[in-house]
Coordinates of C-alpha atoms in Angstrom, one line a residue:
M3 CA -18.5 -4.0 5.0
N4 CA -16.9 -1.4 7.2
K5 CA -15.3 1.6 5.5
S6 CA -12.6 3.7 6.8
G7 CA -11.9 7.4 6.5
S8 CA -9.0 9.8 6.8
G9 CA -7.4 8.6 3.6
A10 CA -7.3 5.0 4.8
R11 CA -9.7 4.1 2.0
N12 CA -11.0 0.9 3.5
T13 CA -10.9 -2.1 1.3
G14 CA -14.1 -3.8 2.5
K15 CA -12.7 -5.9 5.3
R16 CA -11.0 -4.6 8.4
I17 CA -7.4 -5.9 8.2
G18 CA -7.1 -5.5 12.0
I19 CA -9.4 -5.4 15.0
K20 CA -11.1 -8.6 13.9
G21 CA -12.3 -11.2 16.3
I22 CA -12.4 -8.6 19.1
A23 CA -15.6 -7.2 20.5
A24 CA -15.8 -3.5 19.9
A25 CA -16.6 -2.7 23.5
S26 CA -13.7 -4.7 24.8
L27 CA -11.3 -3.2 22.3
L28 CA -12.4 0.4 23.2
L29 CA -12.1 -0.4 26.9
A30 CA -8.6 -1.7 26.4
I31 CA -7.7 1.3 24.3
M32 CA -9.0 3.7 26.9
M33 CA -7.0 2.0 29.6
V34 CA -3.8 2.4 27.5
I35 CA -4.6 6.0 26.9
S36 CA -5.1 6.6 30.5
A37 CA -1.8 5.0 31.3
C38 CA 0.0 7.0 28.7
G39 CA -1.5 10.3 30.0
A40 CA -2.4 13.3 28.0
K41 CA 0.3 14.9 26.0
G42 CA 0.9 18.7 26.3
N43 CA 0.8 21.1 23.4
S44 CA 4.1 22.8 23.0
G45 CA 3.2 24.9 20.0
S46 CA 3.0 24.6 16.2
N47 CA 5.9 23.7 14.0
G48 CA 5.0 26.7 11.8
A49 CA 5.1 24.8 8.5
E50 CA 2.2 24.6 6.1
K51 CA 0.5 21.3 5.9
S52 CA 1.5 18.9 3.2
E53 CA -1.4 17.4 1.2
A54 CA -0.3 13.9 2.5
V55 CA 0.0 15.0 6.1
S56 CA -2.4 15.5 9.0
S57 CA -2.1 18.4 11.4
G58 CA -0.2 17.9 14.6
V59 CA 2.0 19.6 17.1
R60 CA 5.5 18.3 17.7
T61 CA 6.4 18.2 21.4
S62 CA 9.8 16.6 21.2
G63 CA 12.7 19.1 21.2
T64 CA 14.7 19.8 18.0
E65 CA 17.8 18.2 19.6
N66 CA 16.0 14.9 19.9
K67 CA 15.4 12.3 17.2
L68 CA 11.9 12.0 15.8
N69 CA 10.0 9.0 17.1
I70 CA 8.4 7.6 14.0
Q71 CA 6.0 4.6 13.9
V72 CA 5.2 3.1 10.5
S73 CA 2.7 0.4 9.5
F74 CA 4.6 -2.2 7.6
Y75 CA 7.9 -2.9 5.7
P76 CA 7.8 -0.6 2.6
M77 CA 6.9 2.3 4.8
Y78 CA 9.7 1.4 7.1
E79 CA 12.3 1.2 4.3
F80 CA 11.2 4.4 2.6
T81 CA 11.0 6.3 5.9
R82 CA 14.4 5.2 7.2
Q83 CA 16.0 6.2 3.9
V84 CA 14.6 9.7 4.1
A85 CA 15.0 10.2 7.9
G86 CA 18.5 8.8 8.1
D87 CA 19.9 9.2 11.6
L88 CA 17.5 12.0 12.4
A89 CA 14.8 9.6 13.6
D90 CA 14.1 6.3 15.3
V91 CA 11.8 4.3 13.0
E92 CA 9.8 1.3 14.1
M93 CA 7.3 -0.9 12.3
L94 CA 4.0 -1.8 14.0
V95 CA 3.6 -5.0 11.9
P96 CA 6.5 -7.3 12.8
S97 CA 8.9 -8.8 10.3
G98 CA 7.5 -11.9 8.6
V99 CA 3.9 -11.2 9.5
E100 CA 1.3 -10.9 6.7
P101 CA 0.0 -7.3 7.2
H102 CA -3.5 -8.2 5.9
D103 CA -3.9 -10.5 8.9
W104 CA -2.2 -8.3 11.5
E105 CA -4.3 -7.0 14.4
P106 CA -3.2 -3.9 16.4
A107 CA -3.0 -4.4 20.2
P108 CA -3.3 -1.9 23.0
R109 CA 0.5 -1.7 23.1
D110 CA 0.5 -0.4 19.6
I111 CA -1.9 2.4 20.6
A112 CA 0.6 3.2 23.4
K113 CA 3.4 3.5 20.8
L114 CA 1.4 5.9 18.8
E115 CA 0.7 7.9 21.9
K116 CA 4.4 8.5 22.3
A117 CA 5.2 9.0 18.6
D118 CA 5.9 12.2 16.8
V119 CA 4.9 10.8 13.4
F120 CA 2.9 7.9 12.1
I121 CA 3.3 6.8 8.4
Y122 CA 1.1 4.4 6.6
N123 CA 0.5 3.4 3.0
G124 CA -3.2 4.1 2.8
A125 CA -5.4 3.3 -0.2
G126 CA -7.1 0.8 2.1
M127 CA -4.0 -1.3 3.0
E128 CA -4.3 -0.6 6.7
G129 CA -8.0 -1.0 7.4
W130 CA -7.5 -0.5 11.1
V131 CA -6.0 3.0 10.8
E132 CA -9.2 5.1 11.3
Q133 CA -10.3 3.2 14.4
V134 CA -6.8 3.2 15.9
L135 CA -6.2 6.9 15.3
S136 CA -9.6 7.8 16.7
A137 CA -8.3 6.3 20.0
V138 CA -5.1 8.2 20.1
S139 CA -5.4 11.3 22.3
S140 CA -2.0 12.8 21.4
D141 CA -2.3 16.3 20.0
K142 CA 1.2 16.2 18.5
L143 CA 1.0 13.1 16.3
I144 CA 1.5 13.9 12.6
T145 CA 0.2 11.3 10.3
I146 CA 1.4 10.8 6.7
E147 CA -0.4 8.8 4.1
A148 CA 2.3 7.8 1.6
S149 CA -0.1 7.0 -1.2
R150 CA -1.9 10.3 -1.1
G151 CA -2.3 11.8 -4.6
L152 CA -1.6 8.6 -6.5
D153 CA -3.9 7.2 -9.2
I154 CA -5.4 4.3 -7.3
I155 CA -6.5 1.2 -9.3
E156 CA -9.9 -0.3 -8.8
E157 CA -9.8 -4.1 -8.2
T158 CA -10.6 -6.2 -11.2
E159 CA -9.9 -9.9 -11.9
A160 CA -8.3 -9.4 -15.4
H161 CA -11.6 -10.6 -17.0
D162 CA -10.5 -9.4 -20.4
H163 CA -9.2 -12.8 -21.3
H164 CA -12.7 -14.3 -21.1
D165 CA -14.0 -15.5 -24.4
D166 CA -17.7 -15.1 -23.5
G167 CA -17.9 -11.7 -25.0
E168 CA -18.2 -9.9 -21.7
H169 CA -14.7 -8.6 -21.2
G170 CA -13.7 -6.6 -18.2
H171 CA -10.6 -4.6 -17.6
A172 CA -7.1 -6.1 -17.3
E173 CA -5.6 -5.9 -13.9
G174 CA -3.4 -2.9 -13.8
E175 CA -5.8 -0.6 -15.6
A176 CA -6.9 2.6 -13.9
H177 CA -10.5 3.3 -13.1
D178 CA -12.4 6.4 -11.9
H179 CA -13.3 6.7 -8.2
T180 CA -15.1 9.1 -6.0
H181 CA -13.9 9.5 -2.4
D182 CA -17.2 9.0 -0.8
H183 CA -17.0 7.1 2.5
A184 CA -20.3 6.4 4.1
D185 CA -19.0 5.4 7.5
G186 CA -20.4 8.1 9.6
H187 CA -17.0 9.6 10.3
G188 CA -16.5 13.3 10.7
H189 CA -13.2 14.5 9.3
E190 CA -13.1 17.1 6.6
H191 CA -10.5 16.5 4.0
E192 CA -9.2 19.2 1.7
H193 CA -8.0 18.4 -1.7
A194 CA -5.4 20.0 -3.9
E195 CA -5.3 20.0 -7.6
D196 CA -3.7 17.0 -9.3
N197 CA -0.6 17.1 -11.4
D198 CA -2.5 17.9 -14.6
G199 CA -4.2 20.9 -13.0
H200 CA -7.6 19.2 -12.7
E201 CA -9.5 20.4 -9.6
H202 CA -11.7 18.0 -7.8
D203 CA -14.3 18.2 -5.1
H204 CA -13.6 15.4 -2.7
T205 CA -14.7 16.8 0.6
Q206 CA -15.1 14.0 3.0
D207 CA -16.4 13.6 6.5
H208 CA -14.5 11.2 8.7
A209 CA -14.2 10.8 12.4
H210 CA -10.8 10.6 14.1
G211 CA -12.2 12.1 17.2
Q212 CA -8.8 13.8 17.9
G213 CA -8.7 16.4 15.2
H214 CA -6.4 14.5 12.9
N215 CA -7.1 16.6 9.9
H216 CA -6.0 15.0 6.6
E217 CA -5.7 16.8 3.3
H218 CA -6.2 14.8 0.1
A219 CA -4.4 15.5 -3.2
E220 CA -5.9 14.3 -6.4
D221 CA -4.9 11.7 -8.8
N222 CA -2.1 12.4 -11.3
D223 CA -4.6 12.1 -14.1
G224 CA -7.5 13.9 -12.6
H225 CA -9.7 10.8 -11.9
E226 CA -12.5 10.9 -9.4
H227 CA -12.7 7.7 -7.4
D228 CA -15.6 5.6 -6.3
H229 CA -14.6 3.3 -3.4
A230 CA -17.9 1.4 -3.3
H231 CA -16.7 -1.8 -5.2
A232 CA -16.3 -4.8 -3.0
E233 CA -17.0 -7.7 -5.3
D234 CA -15.8 -8.9 -8.7
S235 CA -18.1 -10.0 -11.4
D236 CA -18.1 -13.6 -10.1
G237 CA -19.6 -12.3 -6.8
H238 CA -16.5 -12.8 -4.8
N239 CA -16.1 -10.5 -1.8
H240 CA -12.6 -9.1 -1.5
S241 CA -11.0 -7.5 1.6
H242 CA -9.8 -4.4 -0.2
G243 CA -13.3 -3.1 -1.1
G244 CA -12.5 -2.5 -4.8
L245 CA -9.2 -0.7 -4.4
D246 CA -5.7 -1.9 -4.9
P247 CA -3.3 -0.6 -2.3
H248 CA 0.0 -2.2 -3.6
V249 CA 1.4 1.0 -5.1
W250 CA 4.9 0.4 -3.7
L251 CA 5.4 -2.6 -6.1
S252 CA 5.9 0.0 -8.9
P253 CA 9.3 1.6 -8.5
A254 CA 7.9 4.7 -10.3
L255 CA 5.2 5.0 -7.6
A256 CA 7.5 4.2 -4.8
I257 CA 9.4 7.4 -5.8
K258 CA 6.2 9.4 -5.2
E259 CA 5.6 7.7 -1.9
V260 CA 9.1 8.7 -0.8
R261 CA 8.5 12.3 -1.8
N262 CA 5.3 12.3 0.3
I263 CA 7.2 11.0 3.2
E264 CA 9.9 13.6 2.7
A265 CA 7.2 16.4 2.7
G266 CA 5.7 15.0 5.9
L267 CA 8.9 14.7 7.8
S268 CA 9.9 18.2 6.7
Q269 CA 6.7 19.4 8.3
A270 CA 7.4 17.4 11.5
A271 CA 10.9 18.7 11.8
P272 CA 11.3 21.8 9.6
E273 CA 14.8 22.4 11.0
H274 CA 15.9 19.3 9.1
I275 CA 14.3 20.1 5.7
E276 CA 17.6 20.2 3.9
Q277 CA 18.8 16.9 5.3
F278 CA 15.5 15.2 4.5
K279 CA 15.7 16.4 0.9
Q280 CA 19.3 15.3 0.5
H281 CA 18.5 11.8 1.8
A282 CA 15.3 11.6 -0.3
D283 CA 17.2 12.8 -3.4
A284 CA 19.9 10.1 -3.0
Y285 CA 17.3 7.3 -2.5
V286 CA 15.1 8.5 -5.4
A287 CA 18.2 8.4 -7.7
K288 CA 18.5 4.7 -6.8
L289 CA 14.7 4.1 -7.4
E290 CA 14.9 5.9 -10.7
A291 CA 17.7 3.6 -11.8
L292 CA 15.6 0.6 -10.7
D293 CA 12.6 2.0 -12.6
Q294 CA 14.8 2.2 -15.7
E295 CA 15.9 -1.4 -15.2
F296 CA 12.3 -2.5 -15.2
R297 CA 11.5 -0.5 -18.3
D298 CA 14.6 -1.7 -20.3
T299 CA 14.0 -5.4 -19.3
L300 CA 10.3 -5.7 -19.6
T301 CA 9.9 -3.7 -22.8
T302 CA 11.6 -6.4 -24.8
A303 CA 9.9 -9.3 -23.2
K304 CA 8.4 -11.9 -25.5
R305 CA 5.1 -12.0 -23.7
K306 CA 3.2 -9.5 -21.6
D307 CA 0.9 -11.5 -19.3
F308 CA 1.8 -13.3 -16.1
I309 CA -0.3 -15.3 -13.7
T310 CA -0.2 -14.5 -10.0
Q311 CA -1.9 -16.1 -7.0
H312 CA -2.6 -12.8 -5.4
A313 CA -3.7 -9.7 -7.4
A314 CA -0.9 -7.5 -5.9
F315 CA 1.0 -6.5 -9.1
G316 CA -1.5 -4.3 -10.9
Y317 CA 0.6 -1.1 -10.5
L318 CA 3.7 -2.9 -11.7
A319 CA 1.8 -4.2 -14.7
R320 CA 0.3 -0.9 -15.6
E321 CA 3.6 1.0 -15.3
Y322 CA 5.6 -1.4 -17.5
G323 CA 3.1 -2.5 -20.1
L324 CA 2.3 -5.9 -18.7
R325 CA -1.0 -7.7 -17.8
Q326 CA -1.5 -9.4 -14.5
V327 CA -3.8 -12.4 -14.5
P328 CA -4.6 -13.1 -10.9
I329 CA -6.0 -16.4 -9.6
A330 CA -7.6 -14.8 -6.6
G331 CA -8.4 -11.2 -5.6
L332 CA -6.5 -8.6 -3.6
S333 CA -6.8 -10.5 -0.4
P334 CA -4.1 -13.2 -0.2
D335 CA -6.2 -15.5 2.0
L336 CA -9.2 -15.8 -0.4
E337 CA -9.7 -19.2 -2.1
P338 CA -10.7 -19.0 -5.8
S339 CA -13.7 -20.8 -6.9
A340 CA -13.5 -24.0 -9.0
A341 CA -14.7 -22.1 -12.0
K342 CA -12.0 -19.5 -11.5
M343 CA -9.3 -22.2 -11.2
A344 CA -10.6 -23.9 -14.4
E345 CA -10.6 -20.5 -16.2
I346 CA -6.9 -19.9 -15.2
V347 CA -5.9 -23.4 -16.3
K348 CA -7.5 -22.8 -19.7
F349 CA -5.9 -19.4 -20.1
A350 CA -2.5 -20.8 -19.1
R351 CA -2.7 -23.7 -21.6
E352 CA -3.9 -21.5 -24.4
N353 CA -1.1 -19.0 -23.8
N354 CA 1.6 -21.5 -23.1
V355 CA 2.3 -20.1 -19.6
K356 CA 5.1 -22.0 -18.0
T357 CA 5.3 -20.1 -14.6
I358 CA 2.7 -19.5 -12.0
F359 CA 3.7 -16.9 -9.4
F360 CA 2.9 -17.0 -5.7
E361 CA 3.9 -14.7 -2.9
T362 CA 5.9 -14.9 0.3
L363 CA 4.1 -15.1 3.7
V364 CA 1.1 -16.9 2.2
S365 CA 0.3 -20.4 1.2
S366 CA 1.5 -21.4 -2.2
K367 CA -1.1 -24.3 -2.5
V368 CA -3.3 -22.7 -5.2
A369 CA -0.4 -21.7 -7.4
E370 CA 1.2 -25.1 -7.0
T371 CA -2.1 -26.9 -7.8
I372 CA -2.4 -25.0 -11.1
S373 CA 1.2 -25.4 -12.0
K374 CA 1.0 -29.1 -11.6
E375 CA -2.2 -29.2 -13.6
I376 CA -0.5 -27.6 -16.6
G377 CA 3.0 -28.9 -16.2
A378 CA 4.4 -25.5 -15.3
K379 CA 6.6 -24.4 -12.4
A380 CA 5.7 -22.2 -9.4
A381 CA 7.9 -19.3 -8.6
V382 CA 8.0 -16.4 -6.1
L383 CA 7.1 -12.8 -6.8
H384 CA 7.7 -10.9 -3.5
T385 CA 5.0 -8.4 -2.5
L386 CA 7.3 -6.9 0.2
E387 CA 4.3 -6.7 2.5
G388 CA 6.5 -8.2 5.1
V389 CA 10.2 -9.3 4.9
T390 CA 11.4 -12.2 6.9
E391 CA 14.2 -12.3 9.4
E392 CA 16.2 -14.3 6.8
D393 CA 15.7 -11.5 4.3
L394 CA 16.9 -8.9 6.8
N395 CA 19.9 -11.0 7.8
N396 CA 20.8 -11.3 4.1
N397 CA 20.6 -7.5 3.7
L398 CA 17.7 -7.9 1.2
D399 CA 16.0 -4.5 1.2
Y400 CA 13.4 -3.0 -1.1
I401 CA 15.7 -2.5 -4.1
A402 CA 17.3 -5.9 -3.8
I403 CA 14.0 -7.8 -3.6
M404 CA 12.5 -5.8 -6.4
R405 CA 15.5 -6.8 -8.5
Q406 CA 14.8 -10.4 -7.7
N407 CA 11.2 -9.8 -8.8
L408 CA 12.5 -8.3 -12.1
A409 CA 14.7 -11.4 -12.7
A410 CA 11.8 -13.7 -12.1
L411 CA 9.5 -11.8 -14.4
Q412 CA 12.2 -11.7 -17.1
T413 CA 12.6 -15.4 -17.0
A414 CA 8.8 -16.1 -17.0
L415 CA 8.0 -13.6 -19.8
N416 CA 10.7 -15.0 -22.1
E417 CA 10.1 -18.7 -21.8

């Protein structure tokens, strides 16, 4: 399995660049770079680097809006809330497209060549980041990894409901990791202390090839991380290489991602620090209210476990005292084994589960098969990995969709 660096924490399978010969891709990239031309260096912005931000030199004038490229929807929503009318924000992954399956094209490299800032989730979500950034020749591009410094969950399959005596960890439980990417890259990453004051040694060597120098903050609880896990105990190979990138599905962690984005934009345009802070504060207040709604609603739920087709809700489960029981792993396109299906059916019957959750943008076939088998219903939990045009037309943003998720969980956990 390929592994990525620069904080992209590859999850085992490259999300993009698949099906394209490496030589052909690099040739196409180099052609785009040549067409775009080299960018000039107009001087440093003078700000100290944020732990979530790479070095870069901004060339656009202070009178101009920032040109910001982001990977997929949650990054778009959080960024536009912080940036307001001070930036033009564009998603690389189009609306309604499953980001796990998206492949960057040469035109996407061209967009990054012209951008001031690139914002991505990290924690392995965008497996193409390292290779793409290594092809970007711009010396002004500032990159922001929104999940930097968060306590990243190691993938598990919620094996603690097995009755064979060999219990694993419930989905949503944190594990220790060490940031040790053996991919031959050559970036040095500096790490700050975590929020508990624990100092860690996470020096990494990665290769951007363009001097994109990323600094890594540590986990909030001082854990070291080992990114080497790619299989569950059933031998299934998952695309996220043992790490769960879905941090945005916890409103409490979404707040931290917003703050990382605020810090990065403040570095990119220090003349607008106060505006970014005002925007971020206003949005964080809404996220804090959402977080409290989740706590108030889920604390009193009759049951604490819920079955999902895709193991995307581990952070939500961990934050609000629930237990996710996933049918498949972190990759939404993996088919569970017959043994796994039988295990989930048994668990659902023994625990009187009446709702099986599936996600938007992926097939609901597996969830519907199990729901029919046990006489339950299939319902949606939105991962927000990609919103549809219909969602956008109905003004359904992150907070509105998360409230829909909360309502669905409230119903299922009190049946």
